[in-house]
Coordinates of C-alpha atoms in Angstrom, one line a residue:
X572 CA -19.2 -7.2 -20.8
X573 CA -17.7 -4.6 -18.4
X574 CA -19.9 -1.5 -17.9
X575 CA -18.9 1.9 -16.6
X576 CA -19.3 5.8 -17.2
X577 CA -16.9 8.6 -18.1
X578 CA -16.9 12.2 -19.2
X579 CA -18.3 13.0 -22.6
X580 CA -16.5 14.4 -25.8
X581 CA -17.6 16.4 -28.6
X582 CA -18.2 14.7 -31.8
X583 CA -16.4 17.6 -33.6
X584 CA -13.2 16.3 -32.0
X585 CA -13.9 13.0 -33.6
X586 CA -14.5 14.6 -37.0
X587 CA -11.3 16.7 -36.7
X588 CA -9.2 13.7 -36.0
X589 CA -10.6 11.9 -39.0
X590 CA -9.9 14.6 -41.4
X591 CA -6.4 14.6 -40.5
X592 CA -5.9 11.2 -42.4
X593 CA -4.9 11.5 -46.1
X594 CA -6.5 9.3 -48.6
X595 CA -4.6 7.9 -51.5
X596 CA -4.6 9.3 -55.1
X597 CA -6.3 6.9 -57.5
X598 CA -2.9 6.0 -59.2
X599 CA -0.8 5.8 -56.0
X600 CA 2.2 3.4 -56.5
X601 CA 1.5 2.9 -60.2
X602 CA 4.7 4.4 -61.1
X603 CA 6.4 1.9 -59.2
X604 CA 4.4 -1.2 -60.3
X605 CA 7.2 -2.7 -62.5
X606 CA 9.6 -2.4 -59.3
X607 CA 7.4 -4.5 -57.1
X608 CA 4.7 -4.0 -54.3
X609 CA 5.4 -0.9 -52.3
X610 CA 4.7 -2.7 -48.9
X611 CA 6.4 -0.4 -46.5
X612 CA 4.6 2.8 -47.9
X613 CA 1.4 3.8 -46.2
X614 CA -1.2 6.4 -47.3
X615 CA -2.7 6.6 -43.8
X616 CA -0.9 6.2 -40.4
X617 CA -1.6 3.4 -38.0
X618 CA -4.0 4.9 -35.3
X619 CA -3.0 4.2 -31.7
X620 CA -4.7 4.8 -28.4
X621 CA -4.8 3.4 -24.9
X622 CA -8.5 3.7 -23.9
X623 CA -10.6 2.7 -27.1
X624 CA -10.3 2.2 -30.8
X625 CA -12.8 1.7 -33.5
X626 CA -13.4 1.6 -37.2
X627 CA -16.1 1.5 -39.7
X628 CA -17.1 1.9 -43.3
X629 CA -17.8 5.7 -43.1
X630 CA -16.4 8.5 -41.1
X631 CA -19.6 9.6 -39.8
X632 CA -20.3 6.3 -38.4
X633 CA -16.9 6.1 -36.6
X634 CA -17.4 9.6 -35.2
X635 CA -20.7 8.6 -33.6
X636 CA -19.2 5.5 -32.2
X637 CA -16.2 7.5 -30.8
X638 CA -18.6 9.8 -29.1
X639 CA -20.4 6.8 -27.3
X640 CA -17.0 5.5 -26.2
X641 CA -15.8 8.9 -24.9
X642 CA -19.1 9.2 -22.9
X643 CA -18.6 5.9 -21.2
X644 CA -20.3 3.4 -23.5
X645 CA -18.9 0.0 -24.2
X646 CA -17.8 -1.8 -27.4
X647 CA -21.4 -3.1 -28.0
X648 CA -23.0 0.4 -27.5
X649 CA -20.5 1.9 -30.1
X650 CA -20.9 -0.9 -32.5
X651 CA -24.8 -0.7 -32.7
X652 CA -24.6 3.1 -32.9
X653 CA -22.3 2.8 -35.9
X654 CA -24.2 0.1 -37.3
X655 CA -27.2 2.4 -37.4
X656 CA -25.5 5.2 -39.0
X657 CA -24.1 2.9 -41.6
X658 CA -27.5 1.9 -42.5
X659 CA -28.2 5.5 -43.5
X660 CA -24.9 6.7 -45.0
X661 CA -24.1 3.7 -47.0
X662 CA -27.5 2.8 -48.2
X663 CA -26.6 0.9 -51.3
X664 CA -24.5 -1.6 -49.1
X665 CA -26.6 -2.3 -46.0
X666 CA -29.5 -1.1 -44.1
X667 CA -32.5 -2.1 -42.0
X668 CA -33.6 -4.3 -45.0
X669 CA -30.4 -6.5 -44.7
X670 CA -28.6 -8.9 -42.5
X671 CA -25.9 -8.9 -39.9
X672 CA -23.2 -11.1 -38.3
X673 CA -21.1 -10.6 -35.3
X674 CA -18.3 -12.1 -33.0
X675 CA -18.2 -10.6 -29.6
X676 CA -15.4 -10.9 -27.0
X677 CA -16.4 -10.3 -23.4
X678 CA -13.3 -9.3 -21.5
X679 CA -14.9 -10.1 -18.1
X680 CA -15.6 -13.8 -18.9
X681 CA -13.0 -14.3 -21.6
X682 CA -15.5 -15.8 -23.9
X683 CA -16.5 -15.1 -27.6
X684 CA -20.2 -15.2 -28.7
X685 CA -21.3 -15.3 -32.2
X686 CA -24.5 -13.8 -33.3
X687 CA -26.3 -14.9 -36.6
X688 CA -28.5 -12.1 -37.7
X689 CA -29.5 -13.5 -41.0
X690 CA -33.0 -14.1 -42.1
X691 CA -34.8 -17.0 -43.7
X692 CA -36.8 -17.5 -46.7
X693 CA -40.7 -17.2 -46.2
X694 CA -43.1 -19.9 -45.8
X695 CA -44.1 -19.9 -49.5
X696 CA -40.6 -20.2 -50.9
X697 CA -40.5 -23.7 -52.2
X698 CA -38.9 -24.8 -55.4
X699 CA -42.4 -25.2 -56.8
X700 CA -43.2 -21.5 -56.1
X701 CA -40.3 -20.5 -58.2
X702 CA -41.0 -22.9 -61.1
X703 CA -44.6 -21.5 -61.2
X704 CA -43.1 -18.0 -61.5
X705 CA -41.1 -19.2 -64.4
X706 CA -37.8 -19.1 -62.7
X707 CA -35.1 -21.7 -63.9
X708 CA -32.6 -20.3 -61.3
X709 CA -32.8 -18.2 -58.3
X710 CA -33.6 -14.5 -59.3
X711 CA -30.7 -12.4 -58.6
X712 CA -32.7 -9.1 -58.0
X713 CA -36.4 -8.1 -57.7
X714 CA -39.1 -9.3 -55.1
X715 CA -38.2 -13.0 -55.3
X716 CA -34.8 -12.4 -54.2
X717 CA -35.7 -10.9 -50.9
X718 CA -35.3 -13.0 -47.7
X719 CA -36.4 -11.8 -44.3
X720 CA -34.1 -8.9 -43.1
X721 CA -32.3 -9.8 -39.9
X722 CA -30.2 -6.8 -39.1
X723 CA -32.6 -5.0 -36.9
X724 CA -33.3 -7.9 -34.5
X725 CA -29.5 -8.5 -34.3
X726 CA -29.1 -4.8 -33.1
X727 CA -31.7 -5.3 -30.4
X728 CA -30.5 -8.7 -29.4
X729 CA -26.8 -7.7 -29.1
X730 CA -27.5 -4.5 -27.1
X731 CA -29.9 -6.6 -24.6
X732 CA -27.1 -9.1 -24.0
X733 CA -24.0 -6.9 -24.1
X734 CA -24.8 -3.3 -24.2
X735 CA -25.6 -0.6 -21.7
X736 CA -27.4 1.9 -24.0
X737 CA -31.1 1.4 -25.1
X738 CA -31.8 0.8 -28.8
X739 CA -33.4 4.2 -28.7
X740 CA -30.2 5.9 -27.5
X741 CA -28.0 4.0 -30.0
X742 CA -30.2 4.9 -33.0
X743 CA -30.3 8.6 -32.5
X744 CA -27.4 9.4 -34.7
X745 CA -28.9 7.4 -37.5
X746 CA -32.2 9.0 -37.1
X747 CA -30.6 12.5 -37.3
X748 CA -28.8 11.8 -40.5
X749 CA -31.8 10.0 -42.1
X750 CA -34.0 13.0 -41.3
X751 CA -31.7 16.0 -41.7
X752 CA -29.5 14.6 -44.4
X753 CA -25.8 13.9 -44.6
X754 CA -23.1 15.0 -47.1
X755 CA -22.7 12.9 -50.1
X756 CA -19.3 11.8 -50.9
X757 CA -17.5 11.3 -54.0
X758 CA -17.4 7.6 -53.5
X759 CA -21.1 7.4 -52.8
X760 CA -22.2 9.4 -55.9
X761 CA -20.1 7.2 -58.1
X762 CA -21.3 4.0 -56.4
X763 CA -25.0 5.1 -56.8
X764 CA -24.2 6.0 -60.5
X765 CA -22.5 2.6 -61.1
X766 CA -24.8 0.4 -58.9
X767 CA -28.3 1.9 -59.4
X768 CA -29.2 0.1 -62.7
X769 CA -31.6 -2.5 -60.9
X770 CA -33.4 0.2 -58.7
X771 CA -37.2 0.1 -59.2
X772 CA -39.0 3.5 -59.8
X773 CA -39.3 4.5 -56.1
X774 CA -35.6 3.6 -55.6
X775 CA -34.5 5.7 -58.6
X776 CA -36.8 8.7 -57.3
X777 CA -34.8 8.4 -54.0
X778 CA -31.3 7.8 -55.1
X779 CA -31.2 8.8 -58.9
X780 CA -33.7 11.6 -59.2
X781 CA -33.9 12.8 -62.8
X782 CA -31.5 9.8 -63.6
X783 CA -28.3 11.4 -61.8
X784 CA -27.0 10.6 -58.4
X785 CA -27.1 13.4 -55.7
X786 CA -24.4 16.0 -56.3
X787 CA -21.1 15.6 -54.2
X788 CA -21.5 17.6 -51.1
X789 CA -25.2 17.8 -51.3
X790 CA -27.4 16.5 -48.4
X791 CA -29.0 13.0 -48.8
X792 CA -32.0 12.6 -46.7
X793 CA -34.6 9.8 -46.3
X794 CA -37.4 11.0 -44.0
X795 CA -39.4 7.8 -44.5
X796 CA -36.5 6.0 -43.1
X797 CA -36.0 8.3 -40.3
X798 CA -39.8 7.5 -39.3
X799 CA -39.1 3.8 -39.5
X800 CA -35.9 4.2 -37.2
X801 CA -38.0 6.3 -34.9
X802 CA -40.4 3.4 -34.7
X803 CA -37.8 0.9 -34.0
X804 CA -36.2 3.3 -31.4
X805 CA -39.7 3.5 -29.4
X806 CA -41.0 0.1 -30.1
X807 CA -37.9 -2.0 -30.4
X808 CA -37.6 -4.5 -33.1
X809 CA -41.2 -5.1 -33.1
X810 CA -41.6 -1.7 -34.7
X811 CA -39.9 -3.3 -37.7
X812 CA -41.1 -7.0 -37.8
X813 CA -44.7 -6.2 -36.9
X814 CA -47.2 -3.5 -37.4
X815 CA -47.2 -0.9 -40.3
X816 CA -43.7 -1.3 -41.4
X817 CA -43.9 -5.1 -41.7
X818 CA -47.4 -4.8 -43.4
X819 CA -46.0 -2.2 -46.0
X820 CA -43.1 -4.3 -46.8
X821 CA -45.0 -7.5 -47.2
X822 CA -47.8 -5.9 -49.0
X823 CA -45.2 -4.4 -51.7
X824 CA -43.5 -7.7 -52.0
X825 CA -46.6 -9.7 -52.5
X826 CA -48.1 -7.3 -55.1
X827 CA -44.9 -7.8 -57.1
X828 CA -44.7 -11.5 -56.8
X829 CA -42.5 -12.2 -53.9
X830 CA -42.8 -14.9 -51.3
X831 CA -42.3 -12.9 -47.9
X832 CA -45.5 -12.0 -45.9
X833 CA -46.2 -10.3 -42.7
X834 CA -46.0 -13.5 -40.8
X835 CA -42.6 -14.4 -42.0
X836 CA -41.4 -11.1 -40.8
X837 CA -43.0 -11.5 -37.4
X838 CA -41.6 -14.9 -36.8
X839 CA -38.0 -14.0 -37.4
X840 CA -35.5 -14.5 -34.6
X841 CA -31.7 -14.0 -34.3
X842 CA -29.6 -16.9 -33.4
X843 CA -26.6 -17.1 -30.7
X844 CA -24.3 -19.8 -32.0
X845 CA -20.8 -21.2 -31.2
X846 CA -18.1 -19.8 -33.5
X847 CA -15.6 -22.0 -35.4
X848 CA -12.0 -21.9 -34.5
X849 CA -8.7 -23.1 -35.7
X850 CA -5.1 -22.3 -34.5
X851 CA -2.9 -20.5 -37.1
X852 CA 0.5 -19.2 -36.4
X853 CA 0.0 -19.7 -32.7
X854 CA -3.3 -17.6 -32.7
X855 CA -6.8 -19.0 -32.3
X856 CA -8.8 -17.7 -35.2
X857 CA -12.5 -17.6 -34.8
X858 CA -15.1 -17.2 -37.6
X859 CA -18.9 -17.5 -38.0
X860 CA -20.2 -21.1 -38.7
X861 CA -22.6 -21.9 -41.6
X862 CA -24.6 -20.6 -43.0
X863 CA -21.5 -18.4 -43.7
X864 CA -18.3 -19.2 -45.6
X865 CA -16.5 -18.9 -42.4
X866 CA -15.1 -22.5 -42.6
X867 CA -13.6 -21.8 -45.9
X868 CA -11.7 -19.2 -44.1
X869 CA -10.3 -21.8 -41.6
X870 CA -9.6 -24.3 -44.4
X871 CA -7.3 -21.7 -46.0
X872 CA -5.5 -21.0 -42.8
X873 CA -4.9 -24.7 -42.3
X874 CA -3.6 -25.5 -45.6
X875 CA -1.5 -22.4 -45.6
X876 CA 0.5 -23.8 -42.8
X877 CA 1.6 -26.5 -45.0
X878 CA 3.9 -24.3 -47.0
X879 CA 7.0 -22.3 -46.3
X880 CA 5.3 -19.0 -47.0
X881 CA 7.9 -17.0 -45.2
X882 CA 10.5 -18.6 -47.4
X883 CA 8.6 -17.7 -50.6
X884 CA 8.2 -14.2 -49.3
X885 CA 5.4 -11.7 -50.1
X886 CA 6.8 -10.5 -53.2
X887 CA 7.2 -13.9 -55.1
X888 CA 4.9 -15.7 -57.6
X889 CA 5.2 -18.8 -55.6
X890 CA 3.5 -17.1 -52.7
X891 CA 0.7 -15.6 -54.6
X892 CA 0.1 -18.8 -56.7
X893 CA -0.1 -20.8 -53.6
X894 CA -2.7 -18.5 -51.9
X895 CA -4.8 -18.7 -55.2
X896 CA -4.7 -22.3 -55.6
X897 CA -5.6 -22.8 -51.7
X898 CA -8.7 -20.6 -52.2
X899 CA -9.9 -22.9 -55.1
X900 CA -9.6 -26.0 -53.0
X901 CA -11.5 -24.3 -50.1
X902 CA -14.1 -22.8 -52.3
X903 CA -15.0 -26.1 -53.9
X904 CA -15.9 -27.4 -50.5
X905 CA -17.7 -24.1 -49.7
X906 CA -19.8 -24.3 -52.9
X907 CA -20.8 -27.8 -52.1
X908 CA -21.7 -27.5 -48.4
X909 CA -22.2 -24.0 -47.2
X910 CA -25.8 -23.7 -46.1
X911 CA -28.2 -23.6 -43.1
X912 CA -27.1 -26.2 -40.6
X913 CA -30.5 -26.3 -39.1
X914 CA -32.0 -27.5 -42.3
X915 CA -29.2 -29.8 -43.8
X916 CA -26.5 -32.3 -42.6
X917 CA -23.1 -30.6 -42.9
X918 CA -19.8 -32.4 -42.6
X919 CA -18.1 -29.5 -41.0
X920 CA -15.8 -31.8 -38.7
X921 CA -14.7 -33.6 -41.8
X922 CA -14.1 -30.5 -43.9
X923 CA -11.8 -29.1 -41.0
X924 CA -10.1 -32.3 -40.2
X925 CA -6.4 -31.6 -40.1
X926 CA -5.4 -34.8 -42.1
X927 CA -8.1 -34.1 -44.8
X928 CA -6.7 -30.3 -45.1
X929 CA -3.2 -31.6 -45.3
X930 CA -4.2 -34.0 -48.2
X931 CA -6.0 -31.2 -50.0
X932 CA -3.0 -28.9 -49.6
X933 CA -0.8 -31.5 -51.3
X934 CA -2.9 -31.1 -54.5
X935 CA -1.6 -27.7 -55.2
X936 CA 0.7 -28.0 -58.3
X937 CA 3.5 -25.4 -57.9
X938 CA 3.9 -24.8 -61.6
X939 CA 0.2 -25.0 -62.9
X940 CA -3.0 -23.2 -62.2
X941 CA -5.8 -25.8 -61.5
X942 CA -8.7 -25.3 -64.0
X943 CA -11.2 -27.6 -62.5
X944 CA -11.4 -28.2 -58.7
X945 CA -14.0 -30.4 -56.9
X946 CA -14.9 -30.8 -53.4
X947 CA -13.1 -33.5 -51.4
X948 CA -16.3 -34.5 -49.7
X949 CA -18.9 -35.1 -52.3
X950 CA -22.5 -35.5 -51.5
X951 CA -23.7 -38.9 -51.3
X952 CA -25.2 -39.8 -54.9
X953 CA -23.9 -36.6 -56.3
X954 CA -21.1 -35.9 -58.7
X955 CA -18.3 -33.8 -57.1
X956 CA -18.9 -30.7 -59.6
X957 CA -16.1 -28.1 -60.1
X958 CA -16.3 -24.9 -58.1
X959 CA -18.3 -22.4 -60.0
X960 CA -18.3 -19.5 -57.7
X961 CA -16.2 -16.4 -57.6
X962 CA -17.1 -14.1 -60.3
X963 CA -15.6 -10.6 -61.1
X964 CA -19.0 -9.1 -60.9
X965 CA -19.4 -9.9 -57.4
X966 CA -18.5 -6.6 -55.8
X967 CA -19.3 -7.4 -52.3
X968 CA -21.7 -4.6 -51.2
X969 CA -21.2 -4.9 -47.6
X970 CA -20.0 -2.8 -44.6
X971 CA -17.8 -3.8 -41.6
X972 CA -17.1 -2.2 -38.2
X973 CA -15.0 -3.2 -35.3
X974 CA -14.6 -1.8 -31.8
X975 CA -12.2 -2.4 -28.7
X976 CA -13.4 -0.5 -25.6
X977 CA -11.4 0.6 -22.6
X978 CA -12.3 -2.6 -20.7
X979 CA -10.8 -4.7 -23.5
X980 CA -14.1 -5.9 -25.0
X981 CA -14.3 -6.3 -28.6
X982 CA -16.9 -6.5 -31.5
X983 CA -16.4 -7.6 -35.1
X984 CA -19.5 -6.8 -37.0
X985 CA -20.5 -7.1 -40.5
X986 CA -23.8 -6.3 -42.3
X987 CA -25.1 -6.1 -45.9
X988 CA -27.7 -6.1 -48.5
X989 CA -25.6 -8.3 -50.8
X990 CA -25.7 -6.7 -54.2
X991 CA -25.5 -2.9 -54.7
X992 CA -28.9 -1.7 -53.7
X993 CA -29.8 -5.3 -52.8
X994 CA -32.9 -6.5 -54.6
X995 CA -33.5 -3.0 -56.0
X996 CA -36.8 -3.0 -54.2
X997 CA -37.4 0.1 -52.3
X998 CA -40.4 0.7 -50.1
X999 CA -41.2 4.4 -50.3
X1000 CA -43.7 4.3 -47.4
X1001 CA -40.9 3.0 -44.9
X1002 CA -37.8 4.1 -46.7
X1003 CA -36.4 0.6 -46.5
X1004 CA -34.1 -0.8 -49.4
X1005 CA -34.5 -4.6 -49.2
X1006 CA -31.7 -7.0 -49.7
X1007 CA -31.3 -9.8 -52.3
X1008 CA -29.7 -12.4 -49.9
X1009 CA -32.3 -14.9 -51.0
X1010 CA -30.2 -14.8 -54.6
X1011 CA -27.7 -17.0 -52.9
X1012 CA -30.0 -19.9 -52.5
X1013 CA -30.0 -22.6 -55.4
X1014 CA -32.7 -24.5 -57.0
X1015 CA -30.6 -27.5 -57.5
X1016 CA -32.5 -30.5 -56.3
X1017 CA -31.0 -32.1 -53.1
X1018 CA -28.3 -29.4 -52.7
X1019 CA -27.9 -28.4 -48.8
X1020 CA -28.6 -24.8 -49.8
X1021 CA -31.6 -25.4 -52.0
X1022 CA -34.4 -23.0 -51.2
X1023 CA -36.9 -24.0 -48.7
X1024 CA -39.3 -22.3 -46.2
X1025 CA -37.8 -21.2 -43.1
X1026 CA -34.1 -21.8 -44.4
X1027 CA -31.2 -19.2 -44.2
X1028 CA -29.4 -18.6 -47.4
X1029 CA -25.8 -19.2 -47.7
X1030 CA -23.8 -16.1 -46.8
X1031 CA -20.5 -14.6 -47.9
X1032 CA -20.4 -12.3 -44.7
X1033 CA -17.4 -13.6 -42.5
X1034 CA -16.2 -11.5 -39.6
X1035 CA -13.0 -12.5 -37.9
X1036 CA -11.4 -12.5 -34.6
X1037 CA -8.2 -13.9 -33.0
X1038 CA -7.0 -14.8 -29.6
X1039 CA -3.7 -15.4 -28.1
X1040 CA -3.0 -19.1 -27.1
X1041 CA -4.1 -18.4 -23.6
X1042 CA -7.5 -17.2 -24.8
X1043 CA -7.0 -13.4 -24.5
X1044 CA -8.0 -11.1 -27.1
X1045 CA -5.4 -10.3 -29.9
X1046 CA -7.2 -8.7 -32.8
X1047 CA -10.4 -8.3 -34.9
X1048 CA -10.4 -8.2 -38.7
X1049 CA -13.0 -8.1 -41.3
X1050 CA -13.8 -6.8 -44.8
X1051 CA -16.6 -6.4 -47.4
X1052 CA -16.0 -8.1 -50.7
X1053 CA -18.1 -10.9 -51.2
X1054 CA -15.9 -14.0 -52.5
X1055 CA -12.9 -11.8 -51.7
X1056 CA -13.4 -11.8 -48.1
X1057 CA -11.6 -14.9 -47.1
X1058 CA -8.8 -14.2 -49.6
X1059 CA -8.3 -10.8 -48.4
X1060 CA -8.3 -11.8 -44.6
X1061 CA -5.6 -14.5 -45.2
X1062 CA -3.4 -12.2 -47.0
X1063 CA -3.7 -9.5 -44.5
X1064 CA -3.2 -11.9 -41.6
X1065 CA 0.0 -13.0 -43.2
X1066 CA 1.1 -9.6 -43.8
X1067 CA 0.7 -9.0 -40.1
X1068 CA 1.9 -12.3 -38.6
X1069 CA 4.5 -13.6 -41.2
X1070 CA 5.9 -10.5 -42.8
X1071 CA 5.9 -8.2 -39.8
X1072 CA 3.9 -5.4 -41.3
X1073 CA 2.1 -2.8 -39.1
X1074 CA -1.7 -3.1 -39.2
X1075 CA -2.1 -0.3 -41.6
X1076 CA 0.7 -1.7 -43.8
X1077 CA -1.0 -4.9 -43.9
X1078 CA -4.4 -3.7 -45.0
X1079 CA -2.8 -1.4 -47.8
X1080 CA -0.4 -3.8 -49.3
X1081 CA -1.2 -4.9 -52.8
X1082 CA -4.0 -7.5 -52.9
X1083 CA -5.4 -10.3 -55.1
X1084 CA -8.6 -11.7 -56.0
X1085 CA -9.2 -15.2 -57.3
X1086 CA -12.5 -15.3 -59.4
X1087 CA -14.0 -18.1 -61.3
X1088 CA -11.7 -20.7 -63.1
X1089 CA -8.3 -19.3 -63.7
X1090 CA -9.3 -15.7 -63.6
X1091 CA -7.4 -13.5 -61.0
X1092 CA -7.7 -9.9 -60.2
X1093 CA -4.6 -8.1 -59.2
X1094 CA -3.8 -4.5 -58.1
X1095 CA -1.6 -2.6 -60.5
X1096 CA 1.1 -2.3 -57.8
X1097 CA 2.1 -5.8 -58.3
X1098 CA 5.3 -5.9 -60.5
X1099 CA 4.8 -6.9 -64.1
X1100 CA 7.5 -9.7 -63.6
X1101 CA 5.4 -11.2 -61.0
X1102 CA 2.3 -10.9 -63.2
X1103 CA 3.9 -12.5 -66.1
X1104 CA 5.1 -15.5 -63.9
X1105 CA 1.6 -16.0 -62.9
X1106 CA 0.4 -15.9 -66.5
X1107 CA 3.0 -18.5 -67.2
X1108 CA 1.5 -20.9 -64.8
X1109 CA -1.9 -20.5 -66.3
X1110 CA -3.6 -17.6 -64.3
X1111 CA -5.4 -15.3 -66.4
X1112 CA -4.6 -11.9 -64.9
X1113 CA -7.2 -8.9 -64.9
X1114 CA -5.2 -5.9 -63.8
X1115 CA -7.2 -3.5 -61.6
X1116 CA -5.9 0.1 -61.6
X1117 CA -6.1 2.3 -58.6
X1118 CA -7.6 1.9 -55.2
X1119 CA -11.0 0.3 -55.9
X1120 CA -13.8 -1.4 -53.9
X1121 CA -13.0 -4.7 -55.8
X1122 CA -10.8 -5.8 -53.1
X1123 CA -13.2 -4.9 -50.2
X1124 CA -12.6 -2.4 -47.6
X1125 CA -10.6 -4.3 -44.6
X1126 CA -10.3 -2.9 -41.1
X1127 CA -8.7 -4.3 -38.0
X1128 CA -7.9 -3.5 -34.4
X1129 CA -4.8 -5.1 -32.8
X1130 CA -4.4 -5.0 -28.8
X1131 CA -0.9 -5.2 -27.3
X1132 CA -1.5 -6.9 -24.2
X1133 CA 1.8 -5.8 -22.9
X1134 CA 1.2 -2.1 -22.9
X1135 CA -2.5 -1.8 -23.6
X1136 CA -2.0 -0.1 -26.8
X1137 CA -4.8 -0.6 -29.1
X1138 CA -3.8 0.0 -33.0
X1139 CA -6.5 0.6 -35.4
X1140 CA -6.1 0.4 -39.3
X1141 CA -8.8 1.3 -42.0
X1142 CA -8.8 0.5 -45.8
X1143 CA -8.5 3.5 -48.2
X1144 CA -10.0 1.4 -50.9
X1145 CA -13.4 2.5 -49.7
X1146 CA -14.6 5.0 -46.9
X1147 CA -13.4 3.3 -43.9
X1148 CA -11.9 5.4 -41.1
X1149 CA -10.5 4.5 -37.7
X1150 CA -10.0 6.5 -34.4
X1151 CA -8.4 5.6 -31.1
X1152 CA -7.9 7.5 -27.8

């Protein structure tokens, strides 16, 4: 990754640029809901620049990354700086107690690297352990839902390979906001109130003191987390995975019946893996391999090319019915096979075989919503059960960030606790909120994703990157949203590549989310006639009013290779903001 230095710029300039963007009103577009999606309208501008572009899930994180770029740092330097700030300013969605994944384009070599920063189950995490605890299914919250957090090691490994800053330099803005506080936004206060129900007593004392969230505009501080970040800054990732921090976390979980121990933390390592890829509309689309749902993203792209989506048009029931049905087919395969490839034999080549996907696409009934969809590659000796994932309650409490620097290096990065406030287990000694990624294991005997010592759980996290046919960088894209991630990314990509929208238009356009069975969530900007036609075909429509986090918080950066312009777009559905210069 190219490295250089240039003059600095004030973070105040970044913040001033951020505040020039206008967020949408909660009922934006509702008055025109019966007339059709308002695709050309925008609440925010496309942000363009010639030297660098970046976006993250919080304005302060974007401003911190902007400062890094303007001072001569590269894309990875800015990415890890933003990741650290997000771990403080979006405490219910991500943090040092969570996991991370990244796709990284190195302009100098023209190669894309994939970093798996997810942690595994501990040595005690056998099915028998959970049976002895009385669990008949994987606990969704609490100490037995906590797998090893991988984000901190991923920060260190990514910087060591591609960055120019030290971990200590990259974490200084995060340390500042943890120690001195940052202003609570309206969205954060609402999220804390809505998602804080599973917090333990220590977590409630930190985020719901007196039973209420911090006041909007007040400063939220976490001095214990600042000390943990300082330890990481001075000692590297060992300051988290070994020593007092690791012992405090392990002791807390053991006392509450969890399976993680200090040795599980100390043995954690990130993995550099090869991305999966497939051609769609002339672009090479890259995603993370398992243990993520990335292959289900590629399946939806491949099956989509079997249909005349342009002829259908983005305002037709035919189009949205097709996307919904393709998701069901891909998710049936995903639910059967997404797992840690180091611990299970996964038929990824077969699941991505073009002939197989053509056959799967032919199963779409243009007039009827499918009620039961099974995998096309059943496990030996196991019935092909209908897909059961995709529940409306899966909010996808995750953050995404992306950067393209002046040399053309690019980062597509995602990190998460999984549920709102993860496991609900907060360590007051370290200030760490622990993830509940272990909840995505299964206790089903023989399933590839059955919990086991040292196994990484299935992940919804799915950052994306696209290259031109000649291998040069085209765009990054990603979104929070759990099960909605692959669905949103397909629709946004189509908006960009098939329907001629600008990046910001593509992100702001009305969005859908296929849930379990025939349930579908739609934004209220879809016209009534379109909704009625989908219902006639058997879809159960759940109308979502306003701009909500139900549909994620997508962001993208597109590079025009002819003139070097970087265009960044950020989703007003959450707190995402982008900058370019």
